[in-house]
Short mmCIF file of C-alpha atoms in Angstrom, two decimals:
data_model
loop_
_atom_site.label_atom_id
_atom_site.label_comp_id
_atom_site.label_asym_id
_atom_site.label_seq_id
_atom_site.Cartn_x
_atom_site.Cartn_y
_atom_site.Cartn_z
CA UNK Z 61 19.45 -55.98 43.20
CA UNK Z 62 21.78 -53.06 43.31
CA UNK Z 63 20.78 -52.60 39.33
CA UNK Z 64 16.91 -52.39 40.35
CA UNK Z 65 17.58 -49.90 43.02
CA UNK Z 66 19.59 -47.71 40.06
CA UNK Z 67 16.98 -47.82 37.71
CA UNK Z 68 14.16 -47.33 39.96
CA UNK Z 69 15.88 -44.27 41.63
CA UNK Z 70 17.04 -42.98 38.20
CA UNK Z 71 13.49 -43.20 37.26
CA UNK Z 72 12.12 -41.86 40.11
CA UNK Z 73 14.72 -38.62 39.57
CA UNK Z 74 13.29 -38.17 36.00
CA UNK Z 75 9.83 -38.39 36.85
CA UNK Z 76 10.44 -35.58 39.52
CA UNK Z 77 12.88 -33.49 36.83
CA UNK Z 78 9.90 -33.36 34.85
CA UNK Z 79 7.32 -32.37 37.67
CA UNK Z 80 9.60 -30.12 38.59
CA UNK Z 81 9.95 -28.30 35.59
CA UNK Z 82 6.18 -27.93 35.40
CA UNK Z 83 6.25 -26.30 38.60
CA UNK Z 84 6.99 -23.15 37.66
CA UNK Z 85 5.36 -21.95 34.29
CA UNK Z 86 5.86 -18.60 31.63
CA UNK Z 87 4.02 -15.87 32.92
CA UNK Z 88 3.26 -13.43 30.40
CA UNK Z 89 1.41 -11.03 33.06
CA UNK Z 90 4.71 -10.86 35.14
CA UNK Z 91 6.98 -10.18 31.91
CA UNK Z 92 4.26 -6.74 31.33
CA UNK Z 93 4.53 -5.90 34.95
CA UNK Z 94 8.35 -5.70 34.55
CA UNK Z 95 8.34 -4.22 31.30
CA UNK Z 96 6.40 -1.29 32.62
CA UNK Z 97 8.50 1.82 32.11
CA UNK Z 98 6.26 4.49 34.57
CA UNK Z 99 3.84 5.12 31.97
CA UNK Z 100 1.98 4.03 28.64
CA UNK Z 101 1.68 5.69 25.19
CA UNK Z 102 -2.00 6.11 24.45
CA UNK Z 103 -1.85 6.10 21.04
CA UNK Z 104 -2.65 3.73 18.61
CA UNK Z 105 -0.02 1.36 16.86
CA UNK Z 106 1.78 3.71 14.71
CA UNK Z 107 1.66 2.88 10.28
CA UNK Z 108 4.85 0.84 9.11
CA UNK Z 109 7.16 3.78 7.64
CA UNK Z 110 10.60 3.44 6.47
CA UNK Z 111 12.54 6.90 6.16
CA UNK Z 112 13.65 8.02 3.07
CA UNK Z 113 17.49 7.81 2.45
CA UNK Z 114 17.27 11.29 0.88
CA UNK Z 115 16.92 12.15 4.80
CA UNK Z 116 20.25 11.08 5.78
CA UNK Z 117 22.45 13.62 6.65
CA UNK Z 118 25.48 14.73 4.92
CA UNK Z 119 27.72 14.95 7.89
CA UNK Z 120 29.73 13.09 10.34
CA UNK Z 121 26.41 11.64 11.77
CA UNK Z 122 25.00 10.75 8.08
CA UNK Z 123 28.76 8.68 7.19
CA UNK Z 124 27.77 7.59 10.81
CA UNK Z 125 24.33 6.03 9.99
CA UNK Z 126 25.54 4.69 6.17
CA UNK Z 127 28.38 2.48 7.77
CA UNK Z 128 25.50 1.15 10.61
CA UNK Z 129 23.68 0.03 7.29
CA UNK Z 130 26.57 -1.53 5.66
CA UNK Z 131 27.52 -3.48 8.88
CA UNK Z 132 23.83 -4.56 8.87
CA UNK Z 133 23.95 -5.77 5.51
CA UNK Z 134 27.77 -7.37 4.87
CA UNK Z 135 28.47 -7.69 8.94
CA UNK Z 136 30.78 -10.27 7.94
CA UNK Z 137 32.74 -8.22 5.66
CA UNK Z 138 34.17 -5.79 8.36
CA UNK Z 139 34.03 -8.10 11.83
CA UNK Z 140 33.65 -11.32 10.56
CA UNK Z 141 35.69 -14.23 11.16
CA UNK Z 142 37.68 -14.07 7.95
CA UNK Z 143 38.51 -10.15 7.93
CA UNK Z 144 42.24 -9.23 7.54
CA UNK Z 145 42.82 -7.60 10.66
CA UNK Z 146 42.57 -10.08 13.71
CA UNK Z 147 41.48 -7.40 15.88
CA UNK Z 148 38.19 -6.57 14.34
CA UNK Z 149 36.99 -10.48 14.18
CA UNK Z 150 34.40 -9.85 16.71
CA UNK Z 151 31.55 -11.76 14.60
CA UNK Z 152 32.73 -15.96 15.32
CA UNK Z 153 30.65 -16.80 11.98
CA UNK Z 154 30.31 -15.24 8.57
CA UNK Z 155 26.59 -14.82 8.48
CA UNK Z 156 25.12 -10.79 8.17
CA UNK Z 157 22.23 -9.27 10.28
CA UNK Z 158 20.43 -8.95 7.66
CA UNK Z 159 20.48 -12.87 7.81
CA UNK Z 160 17.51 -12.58 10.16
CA UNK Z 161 16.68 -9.15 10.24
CA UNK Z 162 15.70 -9.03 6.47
CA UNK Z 163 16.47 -6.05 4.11
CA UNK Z 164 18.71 -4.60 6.10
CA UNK Z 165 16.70 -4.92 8.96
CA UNK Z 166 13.31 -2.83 7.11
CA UNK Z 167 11.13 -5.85 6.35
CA UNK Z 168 8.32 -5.59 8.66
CA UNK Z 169 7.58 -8.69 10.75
CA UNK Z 170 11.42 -9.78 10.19
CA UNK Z 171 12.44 -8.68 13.45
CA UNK Z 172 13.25 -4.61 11.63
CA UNK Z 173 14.89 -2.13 13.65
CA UNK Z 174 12.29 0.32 12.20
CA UNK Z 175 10.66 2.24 15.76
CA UNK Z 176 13.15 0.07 18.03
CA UNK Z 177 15.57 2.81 19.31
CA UNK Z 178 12.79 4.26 21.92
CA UNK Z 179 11.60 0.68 23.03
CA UNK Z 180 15.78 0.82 24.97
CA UNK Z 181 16.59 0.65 28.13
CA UNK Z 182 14.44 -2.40 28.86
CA UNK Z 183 13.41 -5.09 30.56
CA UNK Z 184 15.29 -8.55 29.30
CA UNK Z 185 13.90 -11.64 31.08
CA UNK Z 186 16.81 -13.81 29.41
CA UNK Z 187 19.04 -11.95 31.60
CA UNK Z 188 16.74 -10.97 34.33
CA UNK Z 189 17.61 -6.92 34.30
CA UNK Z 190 17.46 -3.97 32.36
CA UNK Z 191 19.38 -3.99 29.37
CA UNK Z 192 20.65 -1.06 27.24
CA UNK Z 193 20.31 -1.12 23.41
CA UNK Z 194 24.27 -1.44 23.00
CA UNK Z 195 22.82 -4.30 25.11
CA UNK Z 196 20.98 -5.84 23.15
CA UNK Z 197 23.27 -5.74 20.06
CA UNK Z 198 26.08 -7.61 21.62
CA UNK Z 199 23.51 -10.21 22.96
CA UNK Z 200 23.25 -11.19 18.93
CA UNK Z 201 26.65 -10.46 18.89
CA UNK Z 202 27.36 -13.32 20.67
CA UNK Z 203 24.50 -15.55 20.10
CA UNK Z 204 23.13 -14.84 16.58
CA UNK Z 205 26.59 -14.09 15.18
CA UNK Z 206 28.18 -16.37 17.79
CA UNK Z 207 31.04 -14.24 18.35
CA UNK Z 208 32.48 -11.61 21.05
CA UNK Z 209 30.85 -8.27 22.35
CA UNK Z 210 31.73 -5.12 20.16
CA UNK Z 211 33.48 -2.07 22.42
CA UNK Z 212 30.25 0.25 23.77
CA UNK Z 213 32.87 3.16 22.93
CA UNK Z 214 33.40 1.46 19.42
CA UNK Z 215 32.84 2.81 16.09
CA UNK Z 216 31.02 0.02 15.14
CA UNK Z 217 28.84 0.31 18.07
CA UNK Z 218 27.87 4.07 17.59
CA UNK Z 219 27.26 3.27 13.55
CA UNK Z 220 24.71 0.19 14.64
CA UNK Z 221 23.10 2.56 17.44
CA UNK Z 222 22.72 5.65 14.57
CA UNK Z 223 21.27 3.55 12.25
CA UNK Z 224 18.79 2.22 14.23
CA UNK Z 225 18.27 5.58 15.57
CA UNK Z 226 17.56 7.00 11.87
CA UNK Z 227 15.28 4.48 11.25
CA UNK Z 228 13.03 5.52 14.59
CA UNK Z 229 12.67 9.20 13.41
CA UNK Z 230 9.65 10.41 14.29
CA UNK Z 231 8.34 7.34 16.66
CA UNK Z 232 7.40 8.17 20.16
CA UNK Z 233 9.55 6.27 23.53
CA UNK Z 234 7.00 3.66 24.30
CA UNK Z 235 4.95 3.87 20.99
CA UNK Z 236 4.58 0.49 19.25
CA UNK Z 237 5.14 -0.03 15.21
CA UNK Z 238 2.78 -1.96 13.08
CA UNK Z 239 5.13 -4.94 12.13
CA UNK Z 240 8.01 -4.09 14.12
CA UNK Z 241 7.81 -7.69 16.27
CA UNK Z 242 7.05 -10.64 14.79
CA UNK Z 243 3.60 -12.23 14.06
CA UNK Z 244 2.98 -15.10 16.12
CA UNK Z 245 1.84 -18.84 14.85
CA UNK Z 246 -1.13 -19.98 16.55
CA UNK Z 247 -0.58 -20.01 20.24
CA UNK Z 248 -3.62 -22.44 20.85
CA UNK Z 249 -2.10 -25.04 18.39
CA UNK Z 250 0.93 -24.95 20.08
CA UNK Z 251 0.09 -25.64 23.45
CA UNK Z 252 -1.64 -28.91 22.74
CA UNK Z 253 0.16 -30.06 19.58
CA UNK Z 254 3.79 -31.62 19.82
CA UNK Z 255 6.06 -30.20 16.45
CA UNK Z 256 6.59 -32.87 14.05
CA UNK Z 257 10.27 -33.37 13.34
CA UNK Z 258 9.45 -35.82 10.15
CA UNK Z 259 7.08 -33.77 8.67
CA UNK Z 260 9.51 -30.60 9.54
CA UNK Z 261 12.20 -32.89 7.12
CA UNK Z 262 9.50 -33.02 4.25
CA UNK Z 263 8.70 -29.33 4.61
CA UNK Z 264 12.49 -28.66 4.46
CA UNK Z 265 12.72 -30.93 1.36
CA UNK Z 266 10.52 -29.02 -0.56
CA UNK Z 267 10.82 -25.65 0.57
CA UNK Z 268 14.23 -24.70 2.38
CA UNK Z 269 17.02 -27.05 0.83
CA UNK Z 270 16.63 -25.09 -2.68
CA UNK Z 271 18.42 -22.11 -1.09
CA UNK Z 272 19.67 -23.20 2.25
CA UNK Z 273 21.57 -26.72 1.20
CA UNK Z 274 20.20 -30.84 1.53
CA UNK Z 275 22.68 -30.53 4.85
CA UNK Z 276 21.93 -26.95 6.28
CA UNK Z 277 24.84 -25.54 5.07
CA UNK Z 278 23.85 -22.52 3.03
CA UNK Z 279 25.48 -21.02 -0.01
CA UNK Z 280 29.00 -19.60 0.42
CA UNK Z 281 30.20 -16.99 -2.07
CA UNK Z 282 33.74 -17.38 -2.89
CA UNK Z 283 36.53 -15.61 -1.33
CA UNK Z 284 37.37 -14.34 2.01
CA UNK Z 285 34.75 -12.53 4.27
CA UNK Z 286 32.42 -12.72 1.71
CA UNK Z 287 29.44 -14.29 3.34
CA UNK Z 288 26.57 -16.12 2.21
CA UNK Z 289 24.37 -15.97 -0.69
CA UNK Z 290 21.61 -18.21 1.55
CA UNK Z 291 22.86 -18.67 4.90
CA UNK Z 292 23.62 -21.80 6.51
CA UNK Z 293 20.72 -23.29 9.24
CA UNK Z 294 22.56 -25.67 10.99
CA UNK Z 295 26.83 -26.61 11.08
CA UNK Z 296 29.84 -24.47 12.34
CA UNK Z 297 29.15 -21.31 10.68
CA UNK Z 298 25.55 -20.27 12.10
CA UNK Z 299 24.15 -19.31 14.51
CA UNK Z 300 25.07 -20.98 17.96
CA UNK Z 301 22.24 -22.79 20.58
CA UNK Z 302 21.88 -19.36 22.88
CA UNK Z 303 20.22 -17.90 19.58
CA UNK Z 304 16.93 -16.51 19.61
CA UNK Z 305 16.70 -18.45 16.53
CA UNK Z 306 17.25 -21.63 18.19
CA UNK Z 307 13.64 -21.61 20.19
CA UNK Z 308 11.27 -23.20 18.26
CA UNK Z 309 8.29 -20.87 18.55
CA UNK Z 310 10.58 -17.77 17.75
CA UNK Z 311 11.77 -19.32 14.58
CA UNK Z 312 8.34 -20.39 13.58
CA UNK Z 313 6.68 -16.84 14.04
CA UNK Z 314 10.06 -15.69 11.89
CA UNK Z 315 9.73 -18.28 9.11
CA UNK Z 316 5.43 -18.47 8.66
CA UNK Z 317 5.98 -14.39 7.80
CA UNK Z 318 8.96 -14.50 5.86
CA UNK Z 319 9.82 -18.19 4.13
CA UNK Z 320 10.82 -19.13 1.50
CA UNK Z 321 11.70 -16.21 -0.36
CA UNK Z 322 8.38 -14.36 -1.22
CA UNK Z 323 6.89 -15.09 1.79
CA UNK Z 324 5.19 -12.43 3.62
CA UNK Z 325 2.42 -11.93 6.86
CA UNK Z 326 0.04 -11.14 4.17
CA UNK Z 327 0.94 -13.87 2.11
CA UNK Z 328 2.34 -16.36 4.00
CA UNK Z 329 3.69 -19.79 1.70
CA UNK Z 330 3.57 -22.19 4.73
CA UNK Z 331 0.94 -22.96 7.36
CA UNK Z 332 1.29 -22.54 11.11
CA UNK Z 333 2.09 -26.13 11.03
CA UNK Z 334 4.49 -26.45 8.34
CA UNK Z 335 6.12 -23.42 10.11
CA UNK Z 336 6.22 -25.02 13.50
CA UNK Z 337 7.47 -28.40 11.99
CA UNK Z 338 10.26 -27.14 9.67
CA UNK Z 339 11.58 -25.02 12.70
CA UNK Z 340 11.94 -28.26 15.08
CA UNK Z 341 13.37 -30.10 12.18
CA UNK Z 342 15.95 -27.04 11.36
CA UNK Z 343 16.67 -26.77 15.41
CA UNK Z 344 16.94 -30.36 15.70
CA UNK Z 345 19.74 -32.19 18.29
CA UNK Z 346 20.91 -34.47 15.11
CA UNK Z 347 21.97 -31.08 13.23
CA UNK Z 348 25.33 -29.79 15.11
CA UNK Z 349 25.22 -26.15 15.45
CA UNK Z 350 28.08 -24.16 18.35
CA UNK Z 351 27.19 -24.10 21.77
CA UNK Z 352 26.79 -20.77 24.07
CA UNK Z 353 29.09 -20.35 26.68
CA UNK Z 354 27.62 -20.07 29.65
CA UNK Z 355 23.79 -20.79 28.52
CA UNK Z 356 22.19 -22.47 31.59
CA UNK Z 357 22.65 -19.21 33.33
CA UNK Z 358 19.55 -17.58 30.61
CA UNK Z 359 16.02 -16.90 32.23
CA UNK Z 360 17.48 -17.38 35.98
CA UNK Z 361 14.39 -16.70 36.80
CA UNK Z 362 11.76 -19.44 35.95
CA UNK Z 363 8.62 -17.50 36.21
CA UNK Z 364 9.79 -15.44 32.99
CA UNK Z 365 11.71 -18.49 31.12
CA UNK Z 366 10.62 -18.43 27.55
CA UNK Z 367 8.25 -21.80 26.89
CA UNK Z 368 10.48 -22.76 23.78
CA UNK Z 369 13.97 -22.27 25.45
CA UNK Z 370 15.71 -25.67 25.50
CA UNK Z 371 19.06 -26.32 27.51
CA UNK Z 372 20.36 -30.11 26.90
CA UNK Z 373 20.80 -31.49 30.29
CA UNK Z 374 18.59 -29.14 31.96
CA UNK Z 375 15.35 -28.99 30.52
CA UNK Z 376 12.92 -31.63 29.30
CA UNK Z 377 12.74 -32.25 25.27
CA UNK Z 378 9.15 -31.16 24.93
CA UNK Z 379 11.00 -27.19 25.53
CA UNK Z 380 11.72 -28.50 22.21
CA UNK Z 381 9.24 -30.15 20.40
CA UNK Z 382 6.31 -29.34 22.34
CA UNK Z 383 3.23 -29.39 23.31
CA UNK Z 384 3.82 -25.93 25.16
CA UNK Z 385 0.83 -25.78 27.25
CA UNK Z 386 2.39 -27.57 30.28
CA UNK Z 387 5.26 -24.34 30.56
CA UNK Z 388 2.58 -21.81 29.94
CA UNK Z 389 0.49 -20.08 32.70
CA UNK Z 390 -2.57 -19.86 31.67
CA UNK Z 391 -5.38 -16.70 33.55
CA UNK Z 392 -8.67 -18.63 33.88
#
């Protein structure tokens, strides 16, 4: 008898987790009224420019900007795990931001830095408050690079800040860059179709494992903090679960634009579905990847919790998998 009463009230809890989480749904509206910075550019989505290098400077500010580049493109080579001197190890895997933000962080729909520097301070909804740029960088810091936040005051800090800096010359605070987020996978799909993790596998198969390993784990060049040749998706040396990465919808809208190799907006190689699949199947709870201290404190506010973000424990598994309808507010 005392089993029955377990089950029944165990079931009766789920039912009402689940309820419960569709309470309170992603409001895009709200995340715009808090974004709203006192005014709005009224110009037109600016063209897709990347300076010149000819226009860095040759002065302390132009070494400045080159070593911002170089940490964007070999992070792992100066505050990587493996680095000689203990006290730089800031990064906790040996991946580079140019891992996700591609060629060096200029390829447009590959989350660039190209027209980012005015878009700082702003409003984060992960955190709930108004985040700086330096921010912003340690939040990869210790989520996409799954390490420890770099020193505001540091060197490293100032070279990331004047790079991205350099490569917003000439945009406007507030103005928006053609390419400078990512493109989005069909939003209608999504909210009424469910990701398929065995069909993500296949996709994976015959698409990612060429470059990225059978098992997720990437190609390692040889030596010490020498990184990756393909970077690992999945394992101990990735990127950890508080990753933007690791939300399905985010990761499809990165891969449909930019994988495999050759892939572009334009000319994308995968469908919104394949895209949506293979990012499940890549995320999925069977591939280990490090945790995130301290994740169930993201998106403390619910009304502004990204649809995709999935906390074991906490959330239900279609935050996962989908269909996303159910966590999205919808204006009829």
């Amino acid at each position: 008898m005392k089993k029955i009463i377990t089950v029944a009230l165990f079931g009766a809890l789920s039912t009402g987790f689940l309820l419960a989480s569709e309470v309170v749904k992603f409001d895009k509206k709200l995340i715009g009224e808090r974004n709203n910075i006192g005014y709005k550019y009224n110009g037109e989505k600016l063209e897709y420019k990347i300076p010149d290098e000819s226009t860095i400077p040759n002065n302390q500010f132009g070494d400045l900007i080159k070593y911002g580049k170089e940490l964007t493109v070999h992070t792992y080579k100066y505050i990587g795990p493996e680095v000689k001197d203990k006290k730089m190890r800031y990064s906790g895997n040996n991946l580079s931001c140019q891992s996700c933000h591609l060629e060096a962080a200029t390829k447009p729909y590959a989350a660039p830095f190209v027209g980012l520097y005015g878009q700082f301070p702003q409003y984060r909804p992960r955190e709930n408050t108004i985040g700086t740029l330096a921010d912003r960088i340690n939040g990869c810091m210790q989520r996409s690079m799954n390490g420890k936040p770099l020193p505001v005051e540091s060197k490293e800090m100032r070279a990331f800040e004047a790079y991205i800096y350099w490569l917003s010359q000439g945009v406007p605070v507030g103005a928006k860059v053609e390419g400078n987020s990512l493109s989005e996978i069909n939003r209608k799909m999504i909210q009424t179709t469910k990701a398929d993790e065995a069909k993500g596998k296949e996709v994976y198969s015959v698409h990612c494992a060429s470059c990225h390993g059978v098992n997720g784990e990437g190609v390692k060049n040889e030596g010490l903090a020498n990184g990756y040749t393909f970077p690992p998706l999945w394992g101990n040396d990735t990127y950890n679960k508080g990753a933007g990465m690791y939300r399905t919808l985010k990761a499809a809208d990165f891969i449909k634009s930019n994988m495999p190799i050759g892939a572009t907006k334009e000319n994308p190689i995968l469908t919104d579905e394949e895209a949506y699949n293979v990012a499940v199947y890549m995320n999925s709870n069977n591939h280990k990847r490090p945790e995130k201290a301290n994740r169930e404190k993201d998106f403390p506010d619910a009304n502004v919790k990204a649809p995709d973000t999935y906390i074991e424990g906490k959330d239900p598994i279609e935050r996962q998998h989908g269909p996303f309808g159910q966590f999205i507010k919808t204006n009829k």
